[in-house]
Amino acid sequence: MRKTAIGKWAGIWLAVLGGGMSIQATGHAFDQPEKLSAVIEPTDITKEDAIRIALQQVKGRVVHGELEKDEGILAYEIIILTEQNQVFEVDIDVKTGKVIKVEAENL
């Protein structure tokens, strides 16, 4: 029974150490938050906030919303369908909540 327990823990430690090496190899170690922040950028407003802001610009039903980087700016892209069946894209800056663009989409 002792050999089984040792083997189990040895396997867990090997998996942990192996995973740690692959994290280091990619340059995204947990003790390097400045590098990690380049991969995951924090936002000041939520997707729900962005939707509220977009709906103040264009009345309708939100059909799509996603986080995207456009021309170096991280923004929520909110797609709205109006009652007149027009589609609008509203881009909201994730840091400030400022409306970057309101654009009618051609279908």
mmCIF file of N, CA and C in Angstrom:
data_model
loop_
_atom_site.group_PDB
_atom_site.id
_atom_site.type_symbol
_atom_site.label_atom_id
_atom_site.label_comp_id
_atom_site.label_asym_id
_atom_site.label_seq_id
_atom_site.Cartn_x
_atom_site.Cartn_y
_atom_site.Cartn_z
ATOM 1 N N MET A 1 0.827 -1.185 0.000
ATOM 2 C CA MET A 1 0.000 0.000 0.000
ATOM 3 C C MET A 1 0.869 1.245 0.000
ATOM 4 N N ARG A 2 1.992 1.212 0.676
ATOM 5 C CA ARG A 2 2.879 2.368 0.746
ATOM 6 C C ARG A 2 3.442 2.706 -0.634
ATOM 7 N N LYS A 3 3.794 1.691 -1.421
ATOM 8 C CA LYS A 3 4.318 1.950 -2.759
ATOM 9 C C LYS A 3 3.272 2.639 -3.626
ATOM 10 N N THR A 4 2.020 2.282 -3.492
ATOM 11 C CA THR A 4 0.949 2.897 -4.271
ATOM 12 C C THR A 4 0.802 4.367 -3.913
ATOM 13 N N ALA A 5 0.826 4.680 -2.608
ATOM 14 C CA ALA A 5 0.694 6.077 -2.175
ATOM 15 C C ALA A 5 1.876 6.900 -2.661
ATOM 16 N N ILE A 6 3.081 6.357 -2.554
ATOM 17 C CA ILE A 6 4.274 7.075 -3.017
ATOM 18 C C ILE A 6 4.200 7.277 -4.532
ATOM 19 N N GLY A 7 3.802 6.252 -5.242
ATOM 20 C CA GLY A 7 3.675 6.360 -6.698
ATOM 21 C C GLY A 7 2.646 7.401 -7.106
ATOM 22 N N LYS A 8 1.538 7.445 -6.368
ATOM 23 C CA LYS A 8 0.488 8.423 -6.654
ATOM 24 C C LYS A 8 1.023 9.833 -6.469
ATOM 25 N N TRP A 9 1.677 10.101 -5.332
ATOM 26 C CA TRP A 9 2.203 11.446 -5.057
ATOM 27 C C TRP A 9 3.337 11.806 -5.998
ATOM 28 N N ALA A 10 4.150 10.823 -6.347
ATOM 29 C CA ALA A 10 5.233 11.088 -7.299
ATOM 30 C C ALA A 10 4.654 11.502 -8.647
ATOM 31 N N GLY A 11 3.582 10.862 -9.070
ATOM 32 C CA GLY A 11 2.925 11.212 -10.334
ATOM 33 C C GLY A 11 2.326 12.602 -10.301
ATOM 34 N N ILE A 12 1.715 12.972 -9.162
ATOM 35 C CA ILE A 12 1.134 14.312 -9.024
ATOM 36 C C ILE A 12 2.229 15.364 -9.083
ATOM 37 N N TRP A 13 3.326 15.154 -8.334
ATOM 38 C CA TRP A 13 4.427 16.116 -8.333
ATOM 39 C C TRP A 13 5.079 16.235 -9.702
ATOM 40 N N LEU A 14 5.188 15.124 -10.386
ATOM 41 C CA LEU A 14 5.762 15.146 -11.721
ATOM 42 C C LEU A 14 4.876 15.964 -12.666
ATOM 43 N N ALA A 15 3.571 15.791 -12.550
ATOM 44 C CA ALA A 15 2.637 16.559 -13.388
ATOM 45 C C ALA A 15 2.715 18.048 -13.060
ATOM 46 N N VAL A 16 2.801 18.376 -11.763
ATOM 47 C CA VAL A 16 2.899 19.775 -11.349
ATOM 48 C C VAL A 16 4.193 20.390 -11.849
ATOM 49 N N LEU A 17 5.293 19.712 -11.648
ATOM 50 C CA LEU A 17 6.579 20.235 -12.090
ATOM 51 C C LEU A 17 6.642 20.326 -13.604
ATOM 52 N N GLY A 18 6.123 19.346 -14.286
ATOM 53 C CA GLY A 18 6.110 19.382 -15.748
ATOM 54 C C GLY A 18 5.272 20.539 -16.263
ATOM 55 N N GLY A 19 4.114 20.771 -15.634
ATOM 56 C CA GLY A 19 3.265 21.900 -16.021
ATOM 57 C C GLY A 19 3.959 23.214 -15.745
ATOM 58 N N GLY A 20 4.681 23.294 -14.632
ATOM 59 C CA GLY A 20 5.403 24.519 -14.295
ATOM 60 C C GLY A 20 6.480 24.832 -15.308
ATOM 61 N N MET A 21 7.129 23.797 -15.814
ATOM 62 C CA MET A 21 8.170 24.018 -16.810
ATOM 63 C C MET A 21 7.571 24.538 -18.106
ATOM 64 N N SER A 22 6.413 24.033 -18.486
ATOM 65 C CA SER A 22 5.823 24.503 -19.736
ATOM 66 C C SER A 22 5.342 25.939 -19.588
ATOM 67 N N ILE A 23 4.890 26.314 -18.409
ATOM 68 C CA ILE A 23 4.484 27.705 -18.183
ATOM 69 C C ILE A 23 5.701 28.610 -18.291
ATOM 70 N N GLN A 24 6.801 28.217 -17.673
ATOM 71 C CA GLN A 24 8.027 28.993 -17.759
ATOM 72 C C GLN A 24 8.505 29.096 -19.203
ATOM 73 N N ALA A 25 8.375 28.016 -19.933
ATOM 74 C CA ALA A 25 8.881 27.995 -21.305
ATOM 75 C C ALA A 25 8.133 28.990 -22.182
ATOM 76 N N THR A 26 6.852 29.255 -21.881
ATOM 77 C CA THR A 26 6.089 30.202 -22.685
ATOM 78 C C THR A 26 6.272 31.629 -22.212
ATOM 79 N N GLY A 27 6.970 31.812 -21.071
ATOM 80 C CA GLY A 27 7.191 33.162 -20.577
ATOM 81 C C GLY A 27 6.038 33.707 -19.759
ATOM 82 N N HIS A 28 5.112 32.846 -19.370
ATOM 83 C CA HIS A 28 3.957 33.286 -18.608
ATOM 84 C C HIS A 28 3.961 32.672 -17.217
ATOM 85 N N ALA A 29 5.019 32.881 -16.479
ATOM 86 C CA ALA A 29 5.113 32.337 -15.128
ATOM 87 C C ALA A 29 4.215 33.145 -14.206
ATOM 88 N N PHE A 30 3.711 32.495 -13.192
ATOM 89 C CA PHE A 30 2.816 33.165 -12.260
ATOM 90 C C PHE A 30 3.514 34.252 -11.459
ATOM 91 N N ASP A 31 4.835 34.193 -11.348
ATOM 92 C CA ASP A 31 5.550 35.222 -10.606
ATOM 93 C C ASP A 31 5.976 36.378 -11.507
ATOM 94 N N GLN A 32 5.430 36.441 -12.716
ATOM 95 C CA GLN A 32 5.741 37.518 -13.650
ATOM 96 C C GLN A 32 4.447 38.183 -14.108
ATOM 97 N N PRO A 33 3.749 38.935 -13.229
ATOM 98 C CA PRO A 33 2.450 39.494 -13.595
ATOM 99 C C PRO A 33 2.509 40.483 -14.755
ATOM 100 N N GLU A 34 3.642 41.165 -14.942
ATOM 101 C CA GLU A 34 3.715 42.112 -16.055
ATOM 102 C C GLU A 34 3.627 41.406 -17.400
ATOM 103 N N LYS A 35 4.156 40.213 -17.507
ATOM 104 C CA LYS A 35 4.046 39.463 -18.754
ATOM 105 C C LYS A 35 2.654 38.868 -18.898
ATOM 106 N N LEU A 36 2.063 38.429 -17.806
ATOM 107 C CA LEU A 36 0.732 37.852 -17.844
ATOM 108 C C LEU A 36 -0.288 38.906 -18.241
ATOM 109 N N SER A 37 -0.120 40.143 -17.770
ATOM 110 C CA SER A 37 -1.076 41.195 -18.093
ATOM 111 C C SER A 37 -1.083 41.509 -19.583
ATOM 112 N N ALA A 38 -0.011 41.209 -20.278
ATOM 113 C CA ALA A 38 0.022 41.424 -21.726
ATOM 114 C C ALA A 38 -0.882 40.435 -22.439
ATOM 115 N N VAL A 39 -1.149 39.304 -21.800
ATOM 116 C CA VAL A 39 -1.994 38.280 -22.392
ATOM 117 C C VAL A 39 -3.459 38.516 -22.018
ATOM 118 N N ILE A 40 -3.712 38.819 -20.762
ATOM 119 C CA ILE A 40 -5.059 39.049 -20.266
ATOM 120 C C ILE A 40 -5.144 40.503 -19.819
ATOM 121 N N GLU A 41 -5.876 41.308 -20.577
ATOM 122 C CA GLU A 41 -5.961 42.717 -20.250
ATOM 123 C C GLU A 41 -7.197 42.969 -19.391
ATOM 124 N N PRO A 42 -7.027 43.667 -18.282
ATOM 125 C CA PRO A 42 -8.180 43.947 -17.422
ATOM 126 C C PRO A 42 -9.096 44.981 -18.069
ATOM 127 N N THR A 43 -10.362 44.908 -17.745
ATOM 128 C CA THR A 43 -11.328 45.871 -18.259
ATOM 129 C C THR A 43 -11.937 46.629 -17.096
ATOM 130 N N ASP A 44 -12.346 47.852 -17.356
ATOM 131 C CA ASP A 44 -12.977 48.659 -16.315
ATOM 132 C C ASP A 44 -14.494 48.576 -16.381
ATOM 133 N N ILE A 45 -15.040 48.274 -17.547
ATOM 134 C CA ILE A 45 -16.486 48.106 -17.645
ATOM 135 C C ILE A 45 -16.786 46.671 -18.063
ATOM 136 N N THR A 46 -17.935 46.202 -17.668
ATOM 137 C CA THR A 46 -18.343 44.840 -18.002
ATOM 138 C C THR A 46 -19.054 44.825 -19.349
ATOM 139 N N LYS A 47 -19.276 43.644 -19.857
ATOM 140 C CA LYS A 47 -20.028 43.488 -21.109
ATOM 141 C C LYS A 47 -21.443 44.033 -20.932
ATOM 142 N N GLU A 48 -22.023 43.806 -19.761
ATOM 143 C CA GLU A 48 -23.370 44.298 -19.484
ATOM 144 C C GLU A 48 -23.396 45.827 -19.492
ATOM 145 N N ASP A 49 -22.347 46.461 -18.932
ATOM 146 C CA ASP A 49 -22.236 47.923 -18.981
ATOM 147 C C ASP A 49 -22.180 48.393 -20.434
ATOM 148 N N ALA A 50 -21.368 47.723 -21.234
ATOM 149 C CA ALA A 50 -21.215 48.094 -22.646
ATOM 150 C C ALA A 50 -22.540 47.962 -23.389
ATOM 151 N N ILE A 51 -23.304 46.936 -23.077
ATOM 152 C CA ILE A 51 -24.609 46.745 -23.717
ATOM 153 C C ILE A 51 -25.545 47.888 -23.348
ATOM 154 N N ARG A 52 -25.570 48.276 -22.077
ATOM 155 C CA ARG A 52 -26.416 49.404 -21.644
ATOM 156 C C ARG A 52 -26.028 50.684 -22.392
ATOM 157 N N ILE A 53 -24.738 50.931 -22.505
ATOM 158 C CA ILE A 53 -24.257 52.129 -23.198
ATOM 159 C C ILE A 53 -24.640 52.084 -24.676
ATOM 160 N N ALA A 54 -24.473 50.923 -25.311
ATOM 161 C CA ALA A 54 -24.806 50.776 -26.730
ATOM 162 C C ALA A 54 -26.296 50.987 -26.972
ATOM 163 N N LEU A 55 -27.128 50.473 -26.082
ATOM 164 C CA LEU A 55 -28.578 50.617 -26.249
ATOM 165 C C LEU A 55 -29.049 52.056 -26.027
ATOM 166 N N GLN A 56 -28.243 52.875 -25.382
ATOM 167 C CA GLN A 56 -28.551 54.302 -25.278
ATOM 168 C C GLN A 56 -28.303 54.999 -26.621
ATOM 169 N N GLN A 57 -27.410 54.434 -27.415
ATOM 170 C CA GLN A 57 -27.080 54.994 -28.732
ATOM 171 C C GLN A 57 -28.051 54.532 -29.818
ATOM 172 N N VAL A 58 -28.392 53.239 -29.758
ATOM 173 C CA VAL A 58 -29.261 52.634 -30.771
ATOM 174 C C VAL A 58 -30.295 51.790 -30.047
ATOM 175 N N LYS A 59 -31.564 52.083 -30.274
ATOM 176 C CA LYS A 59 -32.645 51.308 -29.656
ATOM 177 C C LYS A 59 -32.868 50.040 -30.480
ATOM 178 N N GLY A 60 -33.005 48.925 -29.795
ATOM 179 C CA GLY A 60 -33.243 47.667 -30.483
ATOM 180 C C GLY A 60 -32.903 46.489 -29.606
ATOM 181 N N ARG A 61 -32.591 45.374 -30.247
ATOM 182 C CA ARG A 61 -32.284 44.123 -29.547
ATOM 183 C C ARG A 61 -30.833 43.741 -29.843
ATOM 184 N N VAL A 62 -30.086 43.470 -28.785
ATOM 185 C CA VAL A 62 -28.697 43.054 -28.945
ATOM 186 C C VAL A 62 -28.683 41.623 -29.465
ATOM 187 N N VAL A 63 -27.977 41.427 -30.595
ATOM 188 C CA VAL A 63 -27.897 40.092 -31.181
ATOM 189 C C VAL A 63 -26.514 39.480 -31.026
ATOM 190 N N HIS A 64 -25.527 40.331 -30.683
ATOM 191 C CA HIS A 64 -24.168 39.816 -30.510
ATOM 192 C C HIS A 64 -23.343 40.838 -29.733
ATOM 193 N N GLY A 65 -22.430 40.328 -28.947
ATOM 194 C CA GLY A 65 -21.503 41.196 -28.229
ATOM 195 C C GLY A 65 -20.235 40.442 -27.910
ATOM 196 N N GLU A 66 -19.084 41.070 -28.205
ATOM 197 C CA GLU A 66 -17.820 40.412 -27.919
ATOM 198 C C GLU A 66 -16.740 41.445 -27.660
ATOM 199 N N LEU A 67 -15.686 40.979 -27.023
ATOM 200 C CA LEU A 67 -14.513 41.805 -26.760
ATOM 201 C C LEU A 67 -13.563 41.652 -27.935
ATOM 202 N N GLU A 68 -13.073 42.784 -28.459
ATOM 203 C CA GLU A 68 -12.165 42.724 -29.593
ATOM 204 C C GLU A 68 -11.140 43.841 -29.498
ATOM 205 N N LYS A 69 -10.076 43.687 -30.241
ATOM 206 C CA LYS A 69 -9.053 44.722 -30.327
ATOM 207 C C LYS A 69 -9.106 45.280 -31.741
ATOM 208 N N ASP A 70 -9.401 46.559 -31.839
ATOM 209 C CA ASP A 70 -9.533 47.203 -33.139
ATOM 210 C C ASP A 70 -8.629 48.426 -33.169
ATOM 211 N N GLU A 71 -7.681 48.428 -34.084
ATOM 212 C CA GLU A 71 -6.714 49.516 -34.217
ATOM 213 C C GLU A 71 -6.004 49.800 -32.893
ATOM 214 N N GLY A 72 -5.668 48.725 -32.181
ATOM 215 C CA GLY A 72 -4.917 48.837 -30.939
ATOM 216 C C GLY A 72 -5.741 49.184 -29.719
ATOM 217 N N ILE A 73 -7.056 49.353 -29.879
ATOM 218 C CA ILE A 73 -7.932 49.700 -28.753
ATOM 219 C C ILE A 73 -8.790 48.494 -28.410
ATOM 220 N N LEU A 74 -8.790 48.115 -27.136
ATOM 221 C CA LEU A 74 -9.636 47.024 -26.668
ATOM 222 C C LEU A 74 -11.042 47.576 -26.474
ATOM 223 N N ALA A 75 -12.011 46.947 -27.137
ATOM 224 C CA ALA A 75 -13.379 47.465 -27.109
ATOM 225 C C ALA A 75 -14.381 46.315 -27.140
ATOM 226 N N TYR A 76 -15.578 46.616 -26.615
ATOM 227 C CA TYR A 76 -16.702 45.700 -26.782
ATOM 228 C C TYR A 76 -17.384 46.079 -28.085
ATOM 229 N N GLU A 77 -17.605 45.082 -28.938
ATOM 230 C CA GLU A 77 -18.364 45.286 -30.161
ATOM 231 C C GLU A 77 -19.765 44.751 -29.898
ATOM 232 N N ILE A 78 -20.737 45.638 -29.939
ATOM 233 C CA ILE A 78 -22.126 45.264 -29.679
ATOM 234 C C ILE A 78 -22.908 45.422 -30.977
ATOM 235 N N ILE A 79 -23.577 44.345 -31.397
ATOM 236 C CA ILE A 79 -24.388 44.369 -32.616
ATOM 237 C C ILE A 79 -25.855 44.426 -32.209
ATOM 238 N N ILE A 80 -26.565 45.423 -32.761
ATOM 239 C CA ILE A 80 -27.964 45.665 -32.393
ATOM 240 C C ILE A 80 -28.839 45.605 -33.637
ATOM 241 N N LEU A 81 -29.982 44.916 -33.532
ATOM 242 C CA LEU A 81 -30.994 44.862 -34.585
ATOM 243 C C LEU A 81 -32.143 45.769 -34.166
ATOM 244 N N THR A 82 -32.472 46.751 -35.014
ATOM 245 C CA THR A 82 -33.555 47.683 -34.690
ATOM 246 C C THR A 82 -34.900 47.104 -35.115
ATOM 247 N N GLU A 83 -35.997 47.776 -34.723
ATOM 248 C CA GLU A 83 -37.340 47.346 -35.120
ATOM 249 C C GLU A 83 -37.546 47.482 -36.627
ATOM 250 N N GLN A 84 -36.745 48.336 -37.266
ATOM 251 C CA GLN A 84 -36.827 48.526 -38.715
ATOM 252 C C GLN A 84 -35.925 47.543 -39.468
ATOM 253 N N ASN A 85 -35.416 46.527 -38.755
ATOM 254 C CA ASN A 85 -34.521 45.498 -39.309
ATOM 255 C C ASN A 85 -33.211 46.068 -39.831
ATOM 256 N N GLN A 86 -32.740 47.123 -39.211
ATOM 257 C CA GLN A 86 -31.417 47.645 -39.509
ATOM 258 C C GLN A 86 -30.451 47.090 -38.469
ATOM 259 N N VAL A 87 -29.218 46.851 -38.896
ATOM 260 C CA VAL A 87 -28.197 46.317 -38.004
ATOM 261 C C VAL A 87 -27.149 47.396 -37.769
ATOM 262 N N PHE A 88 -26.839 47.631 -36.510
ATOM 263 C CA PHE A 88 -25.829 48.616 -36.135
ATOM 264 C C PHE A 88 -24.745 47.954 -35.310
ATOM 265 N N GLU A 89 -23.514 48.420 -35.520
ATOM 266 C CA GLU A 89 -22.386 48.024 -34.683
ATOM 267 C C GLU A 89 -22.028 49.218 -33.815
ATOM 268 N N VAL A 90 -21.957 48.973 -32.506
ATOM 269 C CA VAL A 90 -21.564 50.017 -31.571
ATOM 270 C C VAL A 90 -20.329 49.508 -30.828
ATOM 271 N N ASP A 91 -19.232 50.255 -30.914
ATOM 272 C CA ASP A 91 -17.999 49.884 -30.233
ATOM 273 C C ASP A 91 -17.820 50.758 -29.004
ATOM 274 N N ILE A 92 -17.529 50.104 -27.859
ATOM 275 C CA ILE A 92 -17.388 50.780 -26.571
ATOM 276 C C ILE A 92 -16.001 50.501 -26.013
ATOM 277 N N ASP A 93 -15.269 51.558 -25.677
ATOM 278 C CA ASP A 93 -13.930 51.429 -25.081
ATOM 279 C C ASP A 93 -14.061 50.771 -23.708
ATOM 280 N N VAL A 94 -13.304 49.688 -23.475
ATOM 281 C CA VAL A 94 -13.419 48.936 -22.221
ATOM 282 C C VAL A 94 -12.845 49.684 -21.027
ATOM 283 N N LYS A 95 -11.960 50.625 -21.261
ATOM 284 C CA LYS A 95 -11.348 51.374 -20.155
ATOM 285 C C LYS A 95 -12.221 52.529 -19.695
ATOM 286 N N THR A 96 -12.833 53.228 -20.654
ATOM 287 C CA THR A 96 -13.538 54.473 -20.325
ATOM 288 C C THR A 96 -15.047 54.374 -20.449
ATOM 289 N N GLY A 97 -15.544 53.404 -21.215
ATOM 290 C CA GLY A 97 -16.974 53.310 -21.487
ATOM 291 C C GLY A 97 -17.403 54.270 -22.586
ATOM 292 N N LYS A 98 -16.444 54.935 -23.210
ATOM 293 C CA LYS A 98 -16.724 55.899 -24.278
ATOM 294 C C LYS A 98 -17.140 55.166 -25.546
ATOM 295 N N VAL A 99 -18.111 55.743 -26.252
ATOM 296 C CA VAL A 99 -18.552 55.195 -27.527
ATOM 297 C C VAL A 99 -17.499 55.553 -28.575
ATOM 298 N N ILE A 100 -16.910 54.537 -29.162
ATOM 299 C CA ILE A 100 -15.880 54.743 -30.178
ATOM 300 C C ILE A 100 -16.505 54.917 -31.550
ATOM 301 N N LYS A 101 -17.545 54.106 -31.803
ATOM 302 C CA LYS A 101 -18.140 54.125 -33.146
ATOM 303 C C LYS A 101 -19.566 53.611 -33.085
ATOM 304 N N VAL A 102 -20.429 54.236 -33.890
ATOM 305 C CA VAL A 102 -21.773 53.747 -34.144
ATOM 306 C C VAL A 102 -21.888 53.688 -35.653
ATOM 307 N N GLU A 103 -22.111 52.487 -36.173
ATOM 308 C CA GLU A 103 -22.063 52.319 -37.620
ATOM 309 C C GLU A 103 -23.173 51.385 -38.084
ATOM 310 N N ALA A 104 -23.920 51.824 -39.122
ATOM 311 C CA ALA A 104 -24.922 50.968 -39.721
ATOM 312 C C ALA A 104 -24.219 49.924 -40.577
ATOM 313 N N GLU A 105 -24.619 48.693 -40.448
ATOM 314 C CA GLU A 105 -24.036 47.597 -41.224
ATOM 315 C C GLU A 105 -24.864 47.369 -42.474
ATOM 316 N N ASN A 106 -24.200 47.153 -43.583
ATOM 317 C CA ASN A 106 -24.883 46.831 -44.842
ATOM 318 C C ASN A 106 -25.049 45.322 -44.915
ATOM 319 N N LEU A 107 -26.283 44.900 -45.138
ATOM 320 C CA LEU A 107 -26.549 43.460 -45.246
ATOM 321 C C LEU A 107 -26.636 43.009 -46.666
#
